[in-house]
CSV table of C-alpha atoms (C1' of nucleotides) in Angstrom, one decimal:
chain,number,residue,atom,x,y,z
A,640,UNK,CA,0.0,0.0,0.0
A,641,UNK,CA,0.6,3.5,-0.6
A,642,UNK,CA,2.8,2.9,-3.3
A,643,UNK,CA,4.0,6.1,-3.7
A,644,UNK,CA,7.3,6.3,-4.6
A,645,UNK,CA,8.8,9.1,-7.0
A,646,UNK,CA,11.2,8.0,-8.7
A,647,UNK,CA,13.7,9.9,-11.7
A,648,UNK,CA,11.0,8.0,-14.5
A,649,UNK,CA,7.8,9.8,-13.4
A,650,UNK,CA,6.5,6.2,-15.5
A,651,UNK,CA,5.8,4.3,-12.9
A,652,UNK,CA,2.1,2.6,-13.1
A,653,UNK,CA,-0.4,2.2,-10.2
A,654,UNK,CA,-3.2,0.4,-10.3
A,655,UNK,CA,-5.4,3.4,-10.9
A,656,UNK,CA,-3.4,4.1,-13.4
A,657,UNK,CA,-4.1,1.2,-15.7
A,658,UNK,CA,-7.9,0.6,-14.7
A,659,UNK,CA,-8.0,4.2,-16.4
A,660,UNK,CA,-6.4,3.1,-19.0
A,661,UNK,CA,-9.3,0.1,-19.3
A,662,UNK,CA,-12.0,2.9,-18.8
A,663,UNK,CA,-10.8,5.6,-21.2
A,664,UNK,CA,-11.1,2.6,-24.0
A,665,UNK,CA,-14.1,1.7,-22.9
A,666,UNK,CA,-15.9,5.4,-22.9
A,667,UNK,CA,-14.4,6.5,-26.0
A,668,UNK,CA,-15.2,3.3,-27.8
A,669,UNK,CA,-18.9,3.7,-26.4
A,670,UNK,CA,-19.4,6.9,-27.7
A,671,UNK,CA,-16.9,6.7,-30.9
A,672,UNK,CA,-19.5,3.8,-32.2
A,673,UNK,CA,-22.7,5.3,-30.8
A,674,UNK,CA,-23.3,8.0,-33.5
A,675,UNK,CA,-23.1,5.4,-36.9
A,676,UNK,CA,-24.6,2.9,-35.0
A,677,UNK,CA,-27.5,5.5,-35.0
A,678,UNK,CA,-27.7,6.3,-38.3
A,679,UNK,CA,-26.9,2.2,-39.9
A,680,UNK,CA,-30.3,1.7,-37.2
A,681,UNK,CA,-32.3,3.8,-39.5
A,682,UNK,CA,-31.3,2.2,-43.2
A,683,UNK,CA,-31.4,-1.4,-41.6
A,684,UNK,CA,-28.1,-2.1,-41.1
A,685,UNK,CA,-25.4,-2.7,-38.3
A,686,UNK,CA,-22.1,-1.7,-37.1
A,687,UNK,CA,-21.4,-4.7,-38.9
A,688,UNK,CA,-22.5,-3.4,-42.1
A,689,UNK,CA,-19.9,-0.2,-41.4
A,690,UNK,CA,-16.7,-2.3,-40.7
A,691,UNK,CA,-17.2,-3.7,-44.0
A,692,UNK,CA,-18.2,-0.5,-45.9
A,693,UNK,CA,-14.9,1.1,-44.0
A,694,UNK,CA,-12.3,-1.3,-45.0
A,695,UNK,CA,-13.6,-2.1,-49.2
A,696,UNK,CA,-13.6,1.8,-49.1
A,697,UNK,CA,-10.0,2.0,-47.3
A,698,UNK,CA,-8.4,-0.7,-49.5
A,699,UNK,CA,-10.6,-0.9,-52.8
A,700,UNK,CA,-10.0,-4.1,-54.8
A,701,UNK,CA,-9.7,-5.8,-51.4
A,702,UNK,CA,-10.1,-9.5,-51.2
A,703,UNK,CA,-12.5,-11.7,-48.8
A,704,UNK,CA,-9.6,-13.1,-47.6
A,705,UNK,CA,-7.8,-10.1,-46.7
A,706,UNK,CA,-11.3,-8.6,-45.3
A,707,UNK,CA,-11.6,-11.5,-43.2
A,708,UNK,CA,-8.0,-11.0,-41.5
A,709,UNK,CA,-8.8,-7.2,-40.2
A,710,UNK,CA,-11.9,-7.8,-39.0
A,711,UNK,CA,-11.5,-11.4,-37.4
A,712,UNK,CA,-14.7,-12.7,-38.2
A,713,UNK,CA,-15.8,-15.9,-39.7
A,714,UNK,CA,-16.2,-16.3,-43.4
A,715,UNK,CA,-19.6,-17.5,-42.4
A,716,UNK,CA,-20.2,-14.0,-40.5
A,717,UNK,CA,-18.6,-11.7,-43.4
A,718,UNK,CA,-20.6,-13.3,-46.0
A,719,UNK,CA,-24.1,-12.3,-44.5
A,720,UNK,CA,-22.8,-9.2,-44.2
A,721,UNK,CA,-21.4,-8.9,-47.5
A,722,UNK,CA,-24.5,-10.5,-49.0
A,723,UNK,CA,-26.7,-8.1,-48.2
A,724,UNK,CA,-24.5,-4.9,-48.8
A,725,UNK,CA,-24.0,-6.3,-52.5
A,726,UNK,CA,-27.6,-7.0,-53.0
A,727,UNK,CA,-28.5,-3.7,-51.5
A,728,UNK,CA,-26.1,-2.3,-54.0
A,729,UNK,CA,-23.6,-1.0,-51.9
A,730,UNK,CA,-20.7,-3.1,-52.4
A,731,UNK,CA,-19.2,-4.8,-55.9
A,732,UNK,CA,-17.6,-7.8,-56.6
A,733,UNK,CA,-15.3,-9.0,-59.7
A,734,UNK,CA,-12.6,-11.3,-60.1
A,735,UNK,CA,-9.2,-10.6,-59.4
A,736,UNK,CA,-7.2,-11.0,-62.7
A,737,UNK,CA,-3.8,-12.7,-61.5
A,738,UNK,CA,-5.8,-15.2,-59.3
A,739,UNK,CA,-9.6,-15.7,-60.4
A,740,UNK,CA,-10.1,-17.5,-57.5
A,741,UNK,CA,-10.6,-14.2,-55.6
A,742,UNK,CA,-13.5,-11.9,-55.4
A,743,UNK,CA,-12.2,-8.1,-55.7
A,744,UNK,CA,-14.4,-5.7,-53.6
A,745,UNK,CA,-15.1,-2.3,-54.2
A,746,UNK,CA,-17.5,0.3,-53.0
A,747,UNK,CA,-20.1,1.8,-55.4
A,748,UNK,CA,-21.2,5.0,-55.6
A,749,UNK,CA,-23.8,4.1,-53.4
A,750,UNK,CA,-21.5,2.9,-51.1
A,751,UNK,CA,-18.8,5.6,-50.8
A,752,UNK,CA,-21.7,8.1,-50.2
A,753,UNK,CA,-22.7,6.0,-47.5
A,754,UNK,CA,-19.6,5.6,-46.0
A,755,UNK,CA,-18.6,9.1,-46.0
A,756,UNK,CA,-21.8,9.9,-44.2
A,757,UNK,CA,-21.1,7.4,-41.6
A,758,UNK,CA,-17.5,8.3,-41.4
A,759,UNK,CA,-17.9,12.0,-40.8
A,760,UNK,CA,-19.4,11.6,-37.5
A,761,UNK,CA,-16.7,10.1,-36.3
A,762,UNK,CA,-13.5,11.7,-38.6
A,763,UNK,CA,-15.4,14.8,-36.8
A,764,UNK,CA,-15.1,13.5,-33.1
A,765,UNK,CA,-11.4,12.9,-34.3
A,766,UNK,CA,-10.6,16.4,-35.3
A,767,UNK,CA,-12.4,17.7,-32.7
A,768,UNK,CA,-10.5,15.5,-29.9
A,769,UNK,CA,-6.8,16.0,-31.6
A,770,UNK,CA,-7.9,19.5,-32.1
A,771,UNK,CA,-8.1,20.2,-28.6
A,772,UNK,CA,-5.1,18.1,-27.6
A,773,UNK,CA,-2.7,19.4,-29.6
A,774,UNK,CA,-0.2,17.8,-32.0
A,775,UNK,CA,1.9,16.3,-29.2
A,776,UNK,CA,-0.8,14.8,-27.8
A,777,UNK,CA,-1.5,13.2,-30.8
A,778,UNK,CA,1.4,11.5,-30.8
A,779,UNK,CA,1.5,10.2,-27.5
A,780,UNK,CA,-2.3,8.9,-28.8
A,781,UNK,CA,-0.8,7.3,-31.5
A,782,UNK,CA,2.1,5.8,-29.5
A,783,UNK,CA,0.1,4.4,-26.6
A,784,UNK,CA,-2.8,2.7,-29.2
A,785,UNK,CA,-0.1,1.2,-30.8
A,786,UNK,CA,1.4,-0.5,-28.3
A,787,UNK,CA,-1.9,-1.7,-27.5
A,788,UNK,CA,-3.2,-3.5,-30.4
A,789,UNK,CA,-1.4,-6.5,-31.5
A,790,UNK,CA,2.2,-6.1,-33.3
A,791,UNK,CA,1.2,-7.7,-36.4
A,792,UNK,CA,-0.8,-4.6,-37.4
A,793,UNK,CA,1.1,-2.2,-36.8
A,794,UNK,CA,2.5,-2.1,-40.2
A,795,UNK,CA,-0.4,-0.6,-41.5
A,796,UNK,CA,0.7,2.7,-40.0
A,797,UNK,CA,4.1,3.7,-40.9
A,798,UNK,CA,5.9,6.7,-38.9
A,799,UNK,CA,4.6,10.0,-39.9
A,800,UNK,CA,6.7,12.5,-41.1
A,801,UNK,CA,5.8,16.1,-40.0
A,802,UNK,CA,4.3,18.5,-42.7
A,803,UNK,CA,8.0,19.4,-43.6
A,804,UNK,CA,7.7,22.0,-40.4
A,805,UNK,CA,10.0,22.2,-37.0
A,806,UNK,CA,11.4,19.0,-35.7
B,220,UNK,CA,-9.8,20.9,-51.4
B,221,UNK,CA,-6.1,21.4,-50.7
B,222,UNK,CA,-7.1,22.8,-47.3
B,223,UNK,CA,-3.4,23.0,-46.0
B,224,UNK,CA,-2.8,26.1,-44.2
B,225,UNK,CA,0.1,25.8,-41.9
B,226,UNK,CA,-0.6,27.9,-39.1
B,227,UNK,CA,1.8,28.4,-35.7
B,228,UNK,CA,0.3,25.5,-34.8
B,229,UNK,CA,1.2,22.1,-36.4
B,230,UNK,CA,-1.4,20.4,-36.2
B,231,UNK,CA,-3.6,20.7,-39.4
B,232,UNK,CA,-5.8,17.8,-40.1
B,233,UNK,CA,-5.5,15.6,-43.0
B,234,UNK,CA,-8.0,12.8,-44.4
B,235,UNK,CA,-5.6,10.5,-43.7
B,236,UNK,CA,-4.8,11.7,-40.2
B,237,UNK,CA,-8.4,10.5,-39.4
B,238,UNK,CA,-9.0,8.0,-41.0
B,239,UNK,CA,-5.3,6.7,-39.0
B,240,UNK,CA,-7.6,7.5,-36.0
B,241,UNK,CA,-10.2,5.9,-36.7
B,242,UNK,CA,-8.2,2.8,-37.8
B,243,UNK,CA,-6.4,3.0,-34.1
B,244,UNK,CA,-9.4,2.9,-32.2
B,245,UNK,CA,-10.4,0.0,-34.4
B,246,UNK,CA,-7.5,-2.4,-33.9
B,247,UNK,CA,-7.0,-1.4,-30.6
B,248,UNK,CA,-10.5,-2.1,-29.0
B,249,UNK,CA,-10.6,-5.3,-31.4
B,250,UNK,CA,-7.2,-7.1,-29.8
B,251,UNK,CA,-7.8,-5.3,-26.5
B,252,UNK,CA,-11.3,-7.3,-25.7
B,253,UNK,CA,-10.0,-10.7,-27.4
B,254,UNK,CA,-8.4,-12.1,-24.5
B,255,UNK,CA,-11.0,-11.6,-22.0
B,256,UNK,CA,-13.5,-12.7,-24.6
B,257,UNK,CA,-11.3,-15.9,-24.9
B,258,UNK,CA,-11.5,-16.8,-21.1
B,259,UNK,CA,-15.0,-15.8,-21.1
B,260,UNK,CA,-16.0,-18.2,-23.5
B,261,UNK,CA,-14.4,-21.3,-21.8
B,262,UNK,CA,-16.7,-20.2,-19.0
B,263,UNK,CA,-20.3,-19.6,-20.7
B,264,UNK,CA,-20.2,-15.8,-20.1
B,265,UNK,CA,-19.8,-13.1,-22.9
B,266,UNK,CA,-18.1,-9.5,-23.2
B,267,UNK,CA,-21.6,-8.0,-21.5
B,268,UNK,CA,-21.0,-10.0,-18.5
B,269,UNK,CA,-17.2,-8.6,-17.7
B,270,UNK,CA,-18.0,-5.4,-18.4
B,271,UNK,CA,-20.9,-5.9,-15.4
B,272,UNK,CA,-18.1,-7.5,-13.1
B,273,UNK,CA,-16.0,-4.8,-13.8
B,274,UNK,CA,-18.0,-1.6,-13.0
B,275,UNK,CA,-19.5,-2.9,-10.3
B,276,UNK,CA,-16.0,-4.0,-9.4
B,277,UNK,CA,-14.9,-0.4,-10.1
B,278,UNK,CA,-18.0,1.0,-8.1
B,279,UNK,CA,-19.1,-1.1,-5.0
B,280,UNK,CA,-22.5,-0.3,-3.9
B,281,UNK,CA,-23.3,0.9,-7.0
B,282,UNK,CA,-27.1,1.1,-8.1
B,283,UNK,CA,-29.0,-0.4,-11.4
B,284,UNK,CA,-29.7,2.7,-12.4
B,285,UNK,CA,-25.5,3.6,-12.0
B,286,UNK,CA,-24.9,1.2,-14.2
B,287,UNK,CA,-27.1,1.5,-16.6
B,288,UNK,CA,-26.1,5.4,-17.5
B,289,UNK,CA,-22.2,3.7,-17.5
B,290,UNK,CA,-23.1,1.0,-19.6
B,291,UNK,CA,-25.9,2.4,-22.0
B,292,UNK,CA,-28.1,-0.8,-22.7
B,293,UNK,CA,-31.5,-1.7,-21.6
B,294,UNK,CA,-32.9,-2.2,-18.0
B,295,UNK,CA,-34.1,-5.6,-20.0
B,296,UNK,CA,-30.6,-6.5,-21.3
B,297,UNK,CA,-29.1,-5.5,-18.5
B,298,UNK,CA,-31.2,-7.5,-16.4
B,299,UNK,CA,-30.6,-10.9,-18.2
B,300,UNK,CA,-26.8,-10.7,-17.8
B,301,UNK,CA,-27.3,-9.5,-14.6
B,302,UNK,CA,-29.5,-11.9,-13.4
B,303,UNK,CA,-26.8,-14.5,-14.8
B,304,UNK,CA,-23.8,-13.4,-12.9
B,305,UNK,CA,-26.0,-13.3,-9.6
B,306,UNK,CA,-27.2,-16.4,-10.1
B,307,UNK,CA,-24.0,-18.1,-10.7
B,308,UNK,CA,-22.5,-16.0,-7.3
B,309,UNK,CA,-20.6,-13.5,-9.4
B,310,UNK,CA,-22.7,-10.6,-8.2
B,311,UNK,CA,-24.7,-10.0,-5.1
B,312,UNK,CA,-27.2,-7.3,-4.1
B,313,UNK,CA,-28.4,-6.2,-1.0
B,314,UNK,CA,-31.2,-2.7,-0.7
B,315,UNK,CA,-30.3,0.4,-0.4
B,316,UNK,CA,-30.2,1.7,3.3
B,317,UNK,CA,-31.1,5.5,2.4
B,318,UNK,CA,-33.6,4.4,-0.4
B,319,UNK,CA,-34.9,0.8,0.1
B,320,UNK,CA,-35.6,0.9,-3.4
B,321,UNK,CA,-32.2,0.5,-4.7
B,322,UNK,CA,-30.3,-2.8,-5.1
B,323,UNK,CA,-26.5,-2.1,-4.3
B,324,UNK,CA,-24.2,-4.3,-6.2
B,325,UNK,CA,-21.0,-6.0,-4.7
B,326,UNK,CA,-18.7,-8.5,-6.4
B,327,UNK,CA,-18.6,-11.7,-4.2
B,328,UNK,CA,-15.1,-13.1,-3.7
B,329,UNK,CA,-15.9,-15.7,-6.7
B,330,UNK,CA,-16.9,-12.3,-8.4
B,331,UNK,CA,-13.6,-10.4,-7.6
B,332,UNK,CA,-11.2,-13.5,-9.0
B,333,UNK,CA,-13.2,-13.6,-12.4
B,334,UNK,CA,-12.6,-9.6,-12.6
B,335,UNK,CA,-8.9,-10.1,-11.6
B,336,UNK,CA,-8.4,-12.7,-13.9
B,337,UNK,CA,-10.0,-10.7,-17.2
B,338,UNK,CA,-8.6,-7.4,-16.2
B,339,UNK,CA,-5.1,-8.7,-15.6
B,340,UNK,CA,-4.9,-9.3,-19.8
B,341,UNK,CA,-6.0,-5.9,-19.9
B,342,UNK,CA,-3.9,-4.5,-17.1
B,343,UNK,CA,-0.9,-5.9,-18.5
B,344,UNK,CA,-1.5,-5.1,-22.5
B,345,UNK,CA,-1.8,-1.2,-20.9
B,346,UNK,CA,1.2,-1.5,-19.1
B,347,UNK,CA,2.9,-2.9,-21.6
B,348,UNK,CA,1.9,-0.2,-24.0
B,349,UNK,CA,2.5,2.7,-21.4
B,350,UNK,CA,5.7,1.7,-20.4
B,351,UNK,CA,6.8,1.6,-23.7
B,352,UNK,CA,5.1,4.5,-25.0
B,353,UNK,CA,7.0,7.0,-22.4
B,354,UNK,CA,5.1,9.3,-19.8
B,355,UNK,CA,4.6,11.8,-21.8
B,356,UNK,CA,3.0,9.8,-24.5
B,357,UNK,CA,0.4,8.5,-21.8
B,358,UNK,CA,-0.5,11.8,-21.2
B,359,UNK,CA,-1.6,12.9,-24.7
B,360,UNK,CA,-3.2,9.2,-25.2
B,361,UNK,CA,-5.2,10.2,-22.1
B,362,UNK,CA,-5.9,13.5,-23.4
B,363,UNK,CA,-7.3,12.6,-26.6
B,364,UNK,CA,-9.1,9.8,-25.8
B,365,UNK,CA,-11.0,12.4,-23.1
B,366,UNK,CA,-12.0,14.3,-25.9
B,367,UNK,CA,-13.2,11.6,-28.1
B,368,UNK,CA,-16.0,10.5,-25.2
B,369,UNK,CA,-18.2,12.7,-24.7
B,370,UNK,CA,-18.0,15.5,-22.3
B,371,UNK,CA,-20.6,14.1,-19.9
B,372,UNK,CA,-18.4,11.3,-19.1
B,373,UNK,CA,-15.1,13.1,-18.6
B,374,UNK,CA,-15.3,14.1,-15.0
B,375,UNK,CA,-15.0,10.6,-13.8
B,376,UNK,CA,-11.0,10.9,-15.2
B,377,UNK,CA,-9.6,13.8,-12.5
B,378,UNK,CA,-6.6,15.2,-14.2
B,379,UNK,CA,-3.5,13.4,-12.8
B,380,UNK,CA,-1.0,15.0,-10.0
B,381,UNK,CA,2.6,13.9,-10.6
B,382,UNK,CA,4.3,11.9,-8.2
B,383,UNK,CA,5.6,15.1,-7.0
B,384,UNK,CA,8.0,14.9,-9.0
B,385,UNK,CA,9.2,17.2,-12.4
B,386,UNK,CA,6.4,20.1,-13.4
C,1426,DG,C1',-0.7,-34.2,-65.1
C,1427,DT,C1',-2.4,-35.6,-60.9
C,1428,DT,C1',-2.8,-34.2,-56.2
C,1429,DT,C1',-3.1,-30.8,-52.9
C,1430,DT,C1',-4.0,-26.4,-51.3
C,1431,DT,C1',-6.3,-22.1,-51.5
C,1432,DA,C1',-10.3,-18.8,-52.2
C,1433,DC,C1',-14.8,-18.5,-51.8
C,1434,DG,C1',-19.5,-19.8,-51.1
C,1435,DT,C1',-23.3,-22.2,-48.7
C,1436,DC,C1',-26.6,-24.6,-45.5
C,1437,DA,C1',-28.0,-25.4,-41.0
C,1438,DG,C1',-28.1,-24.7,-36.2
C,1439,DT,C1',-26.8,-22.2,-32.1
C,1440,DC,C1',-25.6,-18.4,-28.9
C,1441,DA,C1',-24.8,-13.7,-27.0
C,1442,DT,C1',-26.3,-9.2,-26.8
C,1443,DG,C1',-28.9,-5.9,-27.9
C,1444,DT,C1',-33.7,-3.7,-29.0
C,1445,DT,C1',-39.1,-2.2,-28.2
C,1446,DG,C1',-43.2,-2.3,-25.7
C,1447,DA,C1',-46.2,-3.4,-22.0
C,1448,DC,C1',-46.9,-4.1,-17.3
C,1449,DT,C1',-46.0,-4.8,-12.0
C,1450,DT,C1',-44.3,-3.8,-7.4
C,1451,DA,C1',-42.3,-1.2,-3.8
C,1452,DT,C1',-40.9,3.0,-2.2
C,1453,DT,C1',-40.0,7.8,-2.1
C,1454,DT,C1',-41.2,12.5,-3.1
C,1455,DC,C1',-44.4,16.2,-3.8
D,1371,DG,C1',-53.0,10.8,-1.4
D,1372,DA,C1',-51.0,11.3,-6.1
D,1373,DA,C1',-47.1,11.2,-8.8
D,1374,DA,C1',-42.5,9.9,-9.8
D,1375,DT,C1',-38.7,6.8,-9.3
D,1376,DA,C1',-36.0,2.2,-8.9
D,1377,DA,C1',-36.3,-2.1,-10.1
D,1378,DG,C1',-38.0,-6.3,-12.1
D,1379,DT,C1',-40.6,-9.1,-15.6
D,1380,DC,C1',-42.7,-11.2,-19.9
D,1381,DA,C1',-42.7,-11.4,-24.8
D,1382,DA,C1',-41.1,-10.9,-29.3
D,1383,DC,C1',-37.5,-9.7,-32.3
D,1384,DA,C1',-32.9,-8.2,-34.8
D,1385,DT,C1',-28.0,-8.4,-35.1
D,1386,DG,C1',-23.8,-10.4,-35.3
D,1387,DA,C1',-21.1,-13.7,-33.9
D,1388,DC,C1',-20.0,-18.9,-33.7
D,1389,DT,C1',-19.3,-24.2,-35.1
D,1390,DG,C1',-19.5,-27.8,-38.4
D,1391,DA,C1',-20.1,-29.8,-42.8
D,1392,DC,C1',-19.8,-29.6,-47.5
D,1393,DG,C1',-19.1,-27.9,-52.5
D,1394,DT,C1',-16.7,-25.6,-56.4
D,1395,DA,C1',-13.2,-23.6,-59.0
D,1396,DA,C1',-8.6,-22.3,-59.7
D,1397,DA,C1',-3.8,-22.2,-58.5
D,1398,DA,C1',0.3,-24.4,-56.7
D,1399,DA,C1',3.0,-28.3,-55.6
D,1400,DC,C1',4.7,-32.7,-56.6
DNA sequence: GTTTTTACGTCAGTCATGTTGACTTATTTC
DNA sequence: GAAATAAGTCAACATGACTGACGTAAAAAC
């Protein structure tokens, strides 16, 4: 008990500390997901629905495979999904041209609107947060969600490079 | 379009700064939760019923009512999983003292292992993370995380005091 | 050139977690 | 005493995940 000691690395982690740590992901996720999930309720879809749009719209000509290994679903789960957002006209399909095994996806125009529209709500809670943190903060954000999710996908976001200003 | 305008302050806002943020708090919640969900499912519970243990693990005493406004479900869903965790001597309530209406919630001992045991994935991916990450770093992840939740949630995080150390 | 692996799809059944809506009981507040 | 609040309950339903089994086409390996 009172665990207090100060040492030179002000880094030293309580408890309290870390169960913060738990909490903050758990608030921001809440809320982060709470706005689209409002607006997919209206059109009949699901959050689901907005994982799928996000990532064919990220990487367009994506395949089922590769969709399957960011979201960590079943190929049974991604194909409901996936079913209905084609048949709904949101999503397109065509095979790939080196392997015609695979099913390249892509976003219609449909589906880009509707992605944007679910995206802004939260690209603005993003701005809005980093704006009032600052660019350091940022950073630290970065850093610290990073460490946090597994290592293997941490490729996906290479080191930034500063808009050619100080540092 | 074209929107840069470097001001005194560095931080301008690309696309592809937030779509980066959005991406983070994707892969982060996703391989944050997996663990817990892991043991969880060896043991017939789901997601639902940890984040029950832990809040009222967080928050002894703490009231239905509490824990619906942290949790934002349903009284009914709420109630299921509840009901679940009490009935397998996770969870206890006993009324209120001041208002006899209440039910206080406790963790039983069983109640407090399970939490210790899920949290302690979760405790040690966050430590992992900070440590490596740096003080400083923590601080802006805590920072912008704050501002992506929702204001009315924000005064349960009191801003840190130093171990009277530096600053 | 046959075998094996891979990419994708599908059918069927189940479970966990959430929802809405209606209604009840006990207790506190006005 | 009437109204509001805290909690619980029953019923029906939607969503998004799972396992397991099986099928087809194409590519890769032998």
């Amino acid at each position: 008990m009172t665990d207090v000691k100060t040492g030179p690395n002000p880094l030293f982690l309580r408890e309290e500390d870390l169960r913060q740590g738990i909490e903050l992901l758990f608030y921001a996720y809440r809320d982060f997901t709470a706005e689209p999930d409002a607006m997919l309720g209206k059109i009949g879809l699901g959050r689901a629905h907005h994982r799928v749009i996000y990532f064919v719209g990220r990487y367009p000509g994506a395949t089922v495979t590769e969709l399957l290994a960011i979201l960590r679903i079943t190929k049974q789960s991604l194909s409901r999904v996936l079913g209905e957002l084609m048949e709904q006209g949101y999503v397109e399909q065509r095979p790939g041209t080196k392997d015609r095994r695979q099913r390249l996806l892509t976003l219609t125009d449909k589906g880009q609107e509707l992605e944007r529209q679910l995206s802004d709500a939260q690209r603005a809670r993003i701005a809005r947060a980093y704006r009032a943190a600052g660019a350091e903060a940022v950073e630290g954000f970065r850093t610290v969600m990073l460490g946090i999710m597994d290592e293997i996908d941490r490729a996906k976001f290479p080191t930034p490079r500063g808009p050619g200003g100080k540092r």
